[in-house]
């Protein structure tokens, strides 16, 4: 459902918006790389279907796929690089404490378009090698705090350039699991719970997403073969323009052999263990990692105080949406 904030006027012109987007992106990626010890690498826009390397998201989304003129098999446009990054760390020889990040561009044809969602996804995908001893909640929380710190520094940088911007980030992170959240608000839906907790605390890391809660339901879906559902989560902040919780990042400590097998069994897809990527986890060839994606357009939208993601990225929108946005002073690119 589209949200049209009453009396909305963009704080920046289209031209200044483009300049500010560059400030956000340039600042954030440099500071993120320093905070997490990451190198920038190039990444694919497409992978082969047979590789099993594409992200299956919730397992129901249709991938954009095509055949090739001189290469057998089918290719798929990536939905994210969750698996690709881990293999890249192994192939490039990264050690514990070192990692990579990349500009990930994807097409998600089945996403419902609204203020926050587009068919086009752009994010900083990152991944870092960890030790067995670092596969714990406290290490996960420490990385989350570092990322939120980088967001705060980026917000300060863009506001120094454009004083008209005044988004206030709550830089102290509140941590809570999906089960704790369900216990706190048993009468609310999953999305309503997120809105309630984020409105109260400002910045929240919602942990343990993917598995079933005690009532048998899932808070939200996660593919079973990248995040360890006991050691993952979403960074959520409060968006004053839209009046709702706003997801900036999905991230977590990645599956090891035990959690991969358990989660594949839970989802009834043990056949994936035959893919080379999954075999590499099960036999210990691929390193233990932590990683995630941080939305580029999402971050720009938040810090530039925009009402629609189409104000900071070029994408495809229905004629009806374009007309409605125009009528409410939302100027899509």
mmCIF file of C-alpha atoms in Angstrom:
data_model
loop_
_atom_site.group_PDB
_atom_site.id
_atom_site.type_symbol
_atom_site.label_atom_id
_atom_site.label_comp_id
_atom_site.label_asym_id
_atom_site.label_seq_id
_atom_site.Cartn_x
_atom_site.Cartn_y
_atom_site.Cartn_z
ATOM 1 C CA UNK A 1 0.000 0.000 0.000
ATOM 2 C CA UNK A 2 1.375 3.394 -0.970
ATOM 3 C CA UNK A 3 1.919 6.069 1.675
ATOM 4 C CA UNK A 4 1.465 9.710 0.704
ATOM 5 C CA UNK A 5 2.750 11.904 3.559
ATOM 6 C CA UNK A 6 0.490 14.896 4.048
ATOM 7 C CA UNK A 7 2.087 18.133 2.872
ATOM 8 C CA UNK A 8 5.211 16.370 1.617
ATOM 9 C CA UNK A 9 7.832 18.505 -0.115
ATOM 10 C CA UNK A 10 11.294 17.173 -0.937
ATOM 11 C CA UNK A 11 14.016 19.037 0.960
ATOM 12 C CA UNK A 12 16.294 18.820 -2.091
ATOM 13 C CA UNK A 13 15.820 19.587 -5.783
ATOM 14 C CA UNK A 14 16.342 16.767 -8.255
ATOM 15 C CA UNK A 15 19.765 18.142 -9.121
ATOM 16 C CA UNK A 16 20.852 18.468 -5.497
ATOM 17 C CA UNK A 17 19.378 15.024 -4.855
ATOM 18 C CA UNK A 18 21.763 13.530 -7.415
ATOM 19 C CA UNK A 19 24.717 15.283 -5.799
ATOM 20 C CA UNK A 20 23.634 14.193 -2.338
ATOM 21 C CA UNK A 21 23.260 10.581 -3.489
ATOM 22 C CA UNK A 22 26.925 10.651 -4.510
ATOM 23 C CA UNK A 23 27.890 12.058 -1.106
ATOM 24 C CA UNK A 24 25.989 9.291 0.675
ATOM 25 C CA UNK A 25 27.409 6.507 -1.464
ATOM 26 C CA UNK A 26 30.984 7.776 -1.535
ATOM 27 C CA UNK A 27 31.053 8.393 2.222
ATOM 28 C CA UNK A 28 29.335 5.228 3.323
ATOM 29 C CA UNK A 29 31.333 2.715 1.333
ATOM 30 C CA UNK A 30 34.689 4.193 2.333
ATOM 31 C CA UNK A 31 33.776 4.232 6.016
ATOM 32 C CA UNK A 32 32.200 0.756 5.893
ATOM 33 C CA UNK A 33 35.322 -0.699 4.293
ATOM 34 C CA UNK A 34 37.481 0.822 7.027
ATOM 35 C CA UNK A 35 35.197 -0.221 9.890
ATOM 36 C CA UNK A 36 34.933 -3.859 8.790
ATOM 37 C CA UNK A 37 38.294 -4.243 6.978
ATOM 38 C CA UNK A 38 36.768 -4.877 3.544
ATOM 39 C CA UNK A 39 38.176 -4.664 0.019
ATOM 40 C CA UNK A 40 35.977 -3.606 -2.864
ATOM 41 C CA UNK A 41 35.617 -6.292 -5.555
ATOM 42 C CA UNK A 42 33.750 -6.652 -8.829
ATOM 43 C CA UNK A 43 30.696 -8.902 -8.896
ATOM 44 C CA UNK A 44 28.415 -10.617 -11.424
ATOM 45 C CA UNK A 45 24.990 -9.475 -12.605
ATOM 46 C CA UNK A 46 24.249 -13.009 -13.814
ATOM 47 C CA UNK A 47 25.138 -16.582 -12.857
ATOM 48 C CA UNK A 48 24.358 -19.994 -14.338
ATOM 49 C CA UNK A 49 21.302 -21.819 -13.066
ATOM 50 C CA UNK A 50 23.298 -25.029 -12.631
ATOM 51 C CA UNK A 51 25.742 -23.385 -10.220
ATOM 52 C CA UNK A 52 23.148 -23.073 -7.436
ATOM 53 C CA UNK A 53 24.885 -19.816 -6.505
ATOM 54 C CA UNK A 54 21.889 -17.511 -6.944
ATOM 55 C CA UNK A 55 19.966 -16.371 -3.879
ATOM 56 C CA UNK A 56 16.567 -18.092 -3.580
ATOM 57 C CA UNK A 57 15.242 -15.420 -1.154
ATOM 58 C CA UNK A 58 12.030 -16.944 0.254
ATOM 59 C CA UNK A 59 12.094 -19.772 -2.296
ATOM 60 C CA UNK A 60 9.037 -18.656 -4.278
ATOM 61 C CA UNK A 61 10.294 -15.620 -6.226
ATOM 62 C CA UNK A 62 10.723 -16.129 -9.980
ATOM 63 C CA UNK A 63 14.191 -15.371 -11.271
ATOM 64 C CA UNK A 64 14.822 -13.522 -14.520
ATOM 65 C CA UNK A 65 16.453 -16.183 -16.721
ATOM 66 C CA UNK A 66 17.563 -16.659 -20.303
ATOM 67 C CA UNK A 67 19.459 -18.957 -22.657
ATOM 68 C CA UNK A 68 22.745 -17.921 -24.247
ATOM 69 C CA UNK A 69 23.947 -17.992 -27.842
ATOM 70 C CA UNK A 70 27.289 -19.748 -27.407
ATOM 71 C CA UNK A 71 27.031 -21.262 -23.920
ATOM 72 C CA UNK A 72 24.936 -24.273 -22.929
ATOM 73 C CA UNK A 73 22.421 -24.105 -20.115
ATOM 74 C CA UNK A 74 20.481 -21.210 -18.627
ATOM 75 C CA UNK A 75 21.654 -18.008 -16.982
ATOM 76 C CA UNK A 76 19.870 -16.123 -14.194
ATOM 77 C CA UNK A 77 20.015 -12.481 -13.192
ATOM 78 C CA UNK A 78 21.116 -12.439 -9.559
ATOM 79 C CA UNK A 79 18.634 -11.771 -6.766
ATOM 80 C CA UNK A 80 21.499 -11.130 -4.361
ATOM 81 C CA UNK A 81 25.106 -12.257 -3.917
ATOM 82 C CA UNK A 82 24.721 -13.975 -0.541
ATOM 83 C CA UNK A 83 26.360 -17.208 -1.742
ATOM 84 C CA UNK A 84 28.688 -15.768 -4.381
ATOM 85 C CA UNK A 85 30.547 -13.640 -1.816
ATOM 86 C CA UNK A 86 31.468 -16.618 0.343
ATOM 87 C CA UNK A 87 32.932 -18.504 -2.583
ATOM 88 C CA UNK A 88 34.810 -15.362 -3.656
ATOM 89 C CA UNK A 89 36.448 -15.090 -0.219
ATOM 90 C CA UNK A 90 37.740 -18.644 -0.629
ATOM 91 C CA UNK A 91 38.906 -18.173 -4.215
ATOM 92 C CA UNK A 92 40.666 -14.870 -3.473
ATOM 93 C CA UNK A 93 42.441 -16.202 -0.381
ATOM 94 C CA UNK A 94 40.956 -14.033 2.386
ATOM 95 C CA UNK A 95 41.764 -14.848 6.005
ATOM 96 C CA UNK A 96 39.854 -14.337 9.279
ATOM 97 C CA UNK A 97 39.227 -10.657 9.955
ATOM 98 C CA UNK A 98 39.351 -9.755 6.251
ATOM 99 C CA UNK A 99 36.475 -9.336 3.834
ATOM 100 C CA UNK A 100 34.998 -7.877 0.665
ATOM 101 C CA UNK A 101 32.163 -5.622 -0.426
ATOM 102 C CA UNK A 102 30.652 -4.935 -3.802
ATOM 103 C CA UNK A 103 27.929 -3.002 -5.588
ATOM 104 C CA UNK A 104 25.158 -5.534 -6.102
ATOM 105 C CA UNK A 105 22.486 -4.790 -8.704
ATOM 106 C CA UNK A 106 19.596 -7.224 -9.001
ATOM 107 C CA UNK A 107 16.159 -7.619 -10.532
ATOM 108 C CA UNK A 108 13.387 -9.030 -8.361
ATOM 109 C CA UNK A 109 10.459 -9.345 -10.708
ATOM 110 C CA UNK A 110 7.978 -10.537 -8.065
ATOM 111 C CA UNK A 111 8.453 -7.714 -5.562
ATOM 112 C CA UNK A 112 5.360 -5.601 -4.882
ATOM 113 C CA UNK A 113 6.283 -2.025 -5.745
ATOM 114 C CA UNK A 114 5.494 0.693 -3.201
ATOM 115 C CA UNK A 115 7.302 3.464 -1.312
ATOM 116 C CA UNK A 116 10.051 1.088 -0.193
ATOM 117 C CA UNK A 117 10.161 -1.628 -2.859
ATOM 118 C CA UNK A 118 11.258 -1.600 -6.476
ATOM 119 C CA UNK A 119 11.840 -4.291 -9.079
ATOM 120 C CA UNK A 120 15.433 -3.032 -9.107
ATOM 121 C CA UNK A 121 17.574 -3.688 -6.042
ATOM 122 C CA UNK A 122 20.898 -2.004 -5.365
ATOM 123 C CA UNK A 123 22.879 -2.684 -2.248
ATOM 124 C CA UNK A 124 26.338 -2.988 -0.823
ATOM 125 C CA UNK A 125 26.821 -6.714 -0.441
ATOM 126 C CA UNK A 126 29.610 -7.506 2.009
ATOM 127 C CA UNK A 127 31.129 -10.605 3.568
ATOM 128 C CA UNK A 128 34.012 -11.233 5.969
ATOM 129 C CA UNK A 129 35.852 -14.370 7.090
ATOM 130 C CA UNK A 130 35.452 -15.233 10.774
ATOM 131 C CA UNK A 131 36.812 -17.830 13.172
ATOM 132 C CA UNK A 132 34.782 -20.596 14.776
ATOM 133 C CA UNK A 133 35.021 -18.689 18.082
ATOM 134 C CA UNK A 134 33.371 -15.654 16.498
ATOM 135 C CA UNK A 135 30.209 -17.552 15.595
ATOM 136 C CA UNK A 136 28.259 -16.067 18.507
ATOM 137 C CA UNK A 137 25.658 -13.414 19.264
ATOM 138 C CA UNK A 138 28.052 -10.944 20.891
ATOM 139 C CA UNK A 139 30.278 -10.830 17.813
ATOM 140 C CA UNK A 140 27.185 -10.338 15.625
ATOM 141 C CA UNK A 141 26.050 -7.436 17.818
ATOM 142 C CA UNK A 142 29.485 -5.818 17.646
ATOM 143 C CA UNK A 143 29.391 -5.827 13.836
ATOM 144 C CA UNK A 144 25.864 -4.385 13.871
ATOM 145 C CA UNK A 145 26.997 -1.513 16.110
ATOM 146 C CA UNK A 146 29.880 -0.761 13.749
ATOM 147 C CA UNK A 147 27.535 -0.591 10.743
ATOM 148 C CA UNK A 148 25.118 1.709 12.564
ATOM 149 C CA UNK A 149 28.090 3.883 13.513
ATOM 150 C CA UNK A 150 29.008 4.195 9.824
ATOM 151 C CA UNK A 151 25.415 5.176 9.008
ATOM 152 C CA UNK A 152 25.597 7.897 11.683
ATOM 153 C CA UNK A 153 28.880 9.231 10.258
ATOM 154 C CA UNK A 154 27.411 9.276 6.747
ATOM 155 C CA UNK A 155 24.335 11.118 7.993
ATOM 156 C CA UNK A 156 26.567 13.768 9.561
ATOM 157 C CA UNK A 157 28.556 14.145 6.329
ATOM 158 C CA UNK A 158 25.519 14.677 4.110
ATOM 159 C CA UNK A 159 23.944 17.116 6.579
ATOM 160 C CA UNK A 160 27.171 19.128 6.647
ATOM 161 C CA UNK A 161 26.822 19.512 2.888
ATOM 162 C CA UNK A 162 23.046 20.088 2.944
ATOM 163 C CA UNK A 163 22.018 21.716 6.268
ATOM 164 C CA UNK A 164 18.341 21.603 5.238
ATOM 165 C CA UNK A 165 18.438 17.868 5.977
ATOM 166 C CA UNK A 166 17.755 16.990 9.608
ATOM 167 C CA UNK A 167 17.189 13.238 9.934
ATOM 168 C CA UNK A 168 18.071 12.137 13.462
ATOM 169 C CA UNK A 169 19.402 8.576 13.703
ATOM 170 C CA UNK A 170 19.075 6.798 17.032
ATOM 171 C CA UNK A 171 22.640 5.471 17.147
ATOM 172 C CA UNK A 172 22.134 3.212 20.184
ATOM 173 C CA UNK A 173 20.918 -0.150 18.912
ATOM 174 C CA UNK A 174 18.154 -2.076 20.682
ATOM 175 C CA UNK A 175 18.513 -5.857 20.242
ATOM 176 C CA UNK A 176 15.545 -8.235 20.373
ATOM 177 C CA UNK A 177 14.714 -11.668 18.924
ATOM 178 C CA UNK A 178 11.634 -12.416 16.845
ATOM 179 C CA UNK A 179 10.289 -14.671 19.611
ATOM 180 C CA UNK A 180 10.790 -11.977 22.244
ATOM 181 C CA UNK A 181 9.012 -9.531 19.954
ATOM 182 C CA UNK A 182 6.114 -11.928 19.436
ATOM 183 C CA UNK A 183 5.836 -12.415 23.205
ATOM 184 C CA UNK A 184 5.816 -8.646 23.681
ATOM 185 C CA UNK A 185 3.057 -8.002 21.105
ATOM 186 C CA UNK A 186 1.100 -11.276 20.745
ATOM 187 C CA UNK A 187 -1.966 -9.619 19.213
ATOM 188 C CA UNK A 188 -0.079 -7.833 16.420
ATOM 189 C CA UNK A 189 1.043 -9.030 12.995
ATOM 190 C CA UNK A 190 4.749 -9.368 12.258
ATOM 191 C CA UNK A 191 4.877 -6.010 10.484
ATOM 192 C CA UNK A 192 2.872 -4.307 13.225
ATOM 193 C CA UNK A 193 5.310 -5.680 15.809
ATOM 194 C CA UNK A 194 8.235 -4.199 13.891
ATOM 195 C CA UNK A 195 6.530 -0.803 13.717
ATOM 196 C CA UNK A 196 5.766 -0.847 17.439
ATOM 197 C CA UNK A 197 9.274 -1.774 18.623
ATOM 198 C CA UNK A 198 11.113 0.504 16.181
ATOM 199 C CA UNK A 199 8.885 3.483 16.945
ATOM 200 C CA UNK A 200 9.760 3.042 20.623
ATOM 201 C CA UNK A 201 13.521 2.510 20.255
ATOM 202 C CA UNK A 202 14.464 4.226 16.988
ATOM 203 C CA UNK A 203 17.117 1.739 15.839
ATOM 204 C CA UNK A 204 16.539 -1.985 16.317
ATOM 205 C CA UNK A 205 18.362 -5.149 15.347
ATOM 206 C CA UNK A 206 15.681 -7.832 15.064
ATOM 207 C CA UNK A 207 17.377 -11.211 15.492
ATOM 208 C CA UNK A 208 16.686 -14.847 14.612
ATOM 209 C CA UNK A 209 14.726 -14.559 11.366
ATOM 210 C CA UNK A 210 13.848 -17.588 9.251
ATOM 211 C CA UNK A 211 12.906 -20.283 11.714
ATOM 212 C CA UNK A 212 9.452 -20.931 13.127
ATOM 213 C CA UNK A 213 8.234 -19.269 16.297
ATOM 214 C CA UNK A 214 6.593 -21.232 19.089
ATOM 215 C CA UNK A 215 3.181 -20.776 17.442
ATOM 216 C CA UNK A 216 4.468 -22.468 14.287
ATOM 217 C CA UNK A 217 4.541 -19.287 12.205
ATOM 218 C CA UNK A 218 7.570 -17.486 10.794
ATOM 219 C CA UNK A 219 8.196 -13.832 11.489
ATOM 220 C CA UNK A 220 9.616 -13.566 7.983
ATOM 221 C CA UNK A 221 11.182 -15.834 5.385
ATOM 222 C CA UNK A 222 14.890 -16.470 4.863
ATOM 223 C CA UNK A 223 16.604 -18.831 2.466
ATOM 224 C CA UNK A 224 17.960 -21.824 4.424
ATOM 225 C CA UNK A 225 21.413 -21.853 2.860
ATOM 226 C CA UNK A 226 23.114 -18.577 3.700
ATOM 227 C CA UNK A 227 22.192 -17.119 7.123
ATOM 228 C CA UNK A 228 22.271 -19.186 10.295
ATOM 229 C CA UNK A 229 18.746 -18.465 11.516
ATOM 230 C CA UNK A 230 19.978 -18.400 15.126
ATOM 231 C CA UNK A 231 22.642 -15.777 14.324
ATOM 232 C CA UNK A 232 21.091 -13.310 11.896
ATOM 233 C CA UNK A 233 18.801 -10.301 11.802
ATOM 234 C CA UNK A 234 17.604 -7.051 10.229
ATOM 235 C CA UNK A 235 18.731 -3.513 11.006
ATOM 236 C CA UNK A 236 15.532 -1.461 11.310
ATOM 237 C CA UNK A 237 15.219 2.289 11.881
ATOM 238 C CA UNK A 238 12.264 4.610 12.298
ATOM 239 C CA UNK A 239 11.363 6.584 9.179
ATOM 240 C CA UNK A 240 9.712 9.845 10.252
ATOM 241 C CA UNK A 241 8.657 10.793 6.704
ATOM 242 C CA UNK A 242 6.632 7.606 6.219
ATOM 243 C CA UNK A 243 5.862 6.885 9.874
ATOM 244 C CA UNK A 244 6.971 3.263 9.800
ATOM 245 C CA UNK A 245 9.818 0.865 10.497
ATOM 246 C CA UNK A 246 12.382 0.943 7.713
ATOM 247 C CA UNK A 247 14.715 -1.970 6.933
ATOM 248 C CA UNK A 248 18.242 -0.949 5.956
ATOM 249 C CA UNK A 249 20.042 -4.262 6.133
ATOM 250 C CA UNK A 250 19.523 -8.005 6.272
ATOM 251 C CA UNK A 251 22.632 -9.709 7.610
ATOM 252 C CA UNK A 252 24.032 -12.429 9.779
ATOM 253 C CA UNK A 253 26.601 -15.078 10.512
ATOM 254 C CA UNK A 254 26.451 -17.550 7.653
ATOM 255 C CA UNK A 255 25.607 -21.237 7.954
ATOM 256 C CA UNK A 256 28.190 -23.807 8.912
ATOM 257 C CA UNK A 257 27.844 -27.489 7.999
ATOM 258 C CA UNK A 258 25.545 -28.322 10.916
ATOM 259 C CA UNK A 259 23.152 -25.372 10.555
ATOM 260 C CA UNK A 260 23.059 -25.719 6.754
ATOM 261 C CA UNK A 261 21.957 -29.353 6.940
ATOM 262 C CA UNK A 262 19.428 -28.596 9.690
ATOM 263 C CA UNK A 263 17.858 -25.692 7.832
ATOM 264 C CA UNK A 264 17.745 -27.476 4.474
ATOM 265 C CA UNK A 265 16.002 -30.391 6.181
ATOM 266 C CA UNK A 266 13.511 -28.044 7.855
ATOM 267 C CA UNK A 267 12.595 -26.541 4.486
ATOM 268 C CA UNK A 268 12.490 -29.880 2.657
ATOM 269 C CA UNK A 269 15.242 -29.052 0.187
ATOM 270 C CA UNK A 270 18.122 -31.366 1.067
ATOM 271 C CA UNK A 271 18.680 -31.894 -2.660
ATOM 272 C CA UNK A 272 20.585 -28.603 -2.645
ATOM 273 C CA UNK A 273 23.407 -30.380 -0.842
ATOM 274 C CA UNK A 274 24.441 -31.694 -4.268
ATOM 275 C CA UNK A 275 25.383 -28.188 -5.470
ATOM 276 C CA UNK A 276 29.091 -27.367 -5.401
ATOM 277 C CA UNK A 277 28.516 -24.354 -3.127
ATOM 278 C CA UNK A 278 26.691 -26.397 -0.521
ATOM 279 C CA UNK A 279 29.240 -29.212 -0.687
ATOM 280 C CA UNK A 280 31.935 -26.624 0.013
ATOM 281 C CA UNK A 281 30.213 -25.712 3.280
ATOM 282 C CA UNK A 282 29.482 -29.280 4.302
ATOM 283 C CA UNK A 283 33.064 -30.474 3.755
ATOM 284 C CA UNK A 284 34.644 -27.353 5.293
ATOM 285 C CA UNK A 285 36.251 -26.059 2.095
ATOM 286 C CA UNK A 286 34.495 -22.680 2.232
ATOM 287 C CA UNK A 287 35.405 -20.402 5.153
ATOM 288 C CA UNK A 288 33.137 -19.440 8.026
ATOM 289 C CA UNK A 289 31.750 -15.971 7.344
ATOM 290 C CA UNK A 290 29.501 -13.112 8.375
ATOM 291 C CA UNK A 291 27.852 -10.908 5.787
ATOM 292 C CA UNK A 292 24.830 -9.068 4.532
ATOM 293 C CA UNK A 293 23.379 -6.483 2.241
ATOM 294 C CA UNK A 294 22.860 -2.777 2.936
ATOM 295 C CA UNK A 295 20.389 -1.038 0.660
ATOM 296 C CA UNK A 296 21.951 1.811 -1.311
ATOM 297 C CA UNK A 297 18.708 3.420 -2.432
ATOM 298 C CA UNK A 298 17.193 2.683 0.976
ATOM 299 C CA UNK A 299 20.014 4.520 2.752
ATOM 300 C CA UNK A 300 19.801 7.468 0.349
ATOM 301 C CA UNK A 301 16.035 7.605 0.739
ATOM 302 C CA UNK A 302 16.333 7.674 4.527
ATOM 303 C CA UNK A 303 19.127 10.216 4.905
ATOM 304 C CA UNK A 304 17.762 12.524 2.175
ATOM 305 C CA UNK A 305 14.302 12.268 3.765
ATOM 306 C CA UNK A 306 12.463 11.099 0.662
ATOM 307 C CA UNK A 307 8.953 9.663 0.592
ATOM 308 C CA UNK A 308 9.498 7.159 -2.238
ATOM 309 C CA UNK A 309 12.435 5.047 -3.342
ATOM 310 C CA UNK A 310 11.776 6.219 -6.900
ATOM 311 C CA UNK A 311 13.065 9.647 -5.848
ATOM 312 C CA UNK A 312 16.600 8.247 -5.527
ATOM 313 C CA UNK A 313 16.705 5.485 -8.174
ATOM 314 C CA UNK A 314 15.562 5.012 -11.757
ATOM 315 C CA UNK A 315 13.179 2.077 -12.052
ATOM 316 C CA UNK A 316 9.880 1.004 -13.627
ATOM 317 C CA UNK A 317 6.612 2.138 -12.066
ATOM 318 C CA UNK A 318 3.012 1.767 -13.172
ATOM 319 C CA UNK A 319 1.335 4.742 -14.837
ATOM 320 C CA UNK A 320 -1.122 4.859 -11.940
ATOM 321 C CA UNK A 321 1.673 5.097 -9.382
ATOM 322 C CA UNK A 322 3.423 7.829 -11.322
ATOM 323 C CA UNK A 323 0.237 9.869 -11.531
ATOM 324 C CA UNK A 324 -0.591 9.397 -7.851
ATOM 325 C CA UNK A 325 2.942 10.342 -6.811
ATOM 326 C CA UNK A 326 2.834 13.452 -8.988
ATOM 327 C CA UNK A 327 -0.472 14.461 -7.417
ATOM 328 C CA UNK A 328 1.131 14.209 -3.963
ATOM 329 C CA UNK A 329 4.280 16.161 -4.871
ATOM 330 C CA UNK A 330 6.490 13.053 -5.011
ATOM 331 C CA UNK A 331 8.802 13.519 -7.986
ATOM 332 C CA UNK A 332 9.996 10.172 -9.287
ATOM 333 C CA UNK A 333 13.204 10.050 -11.305
#
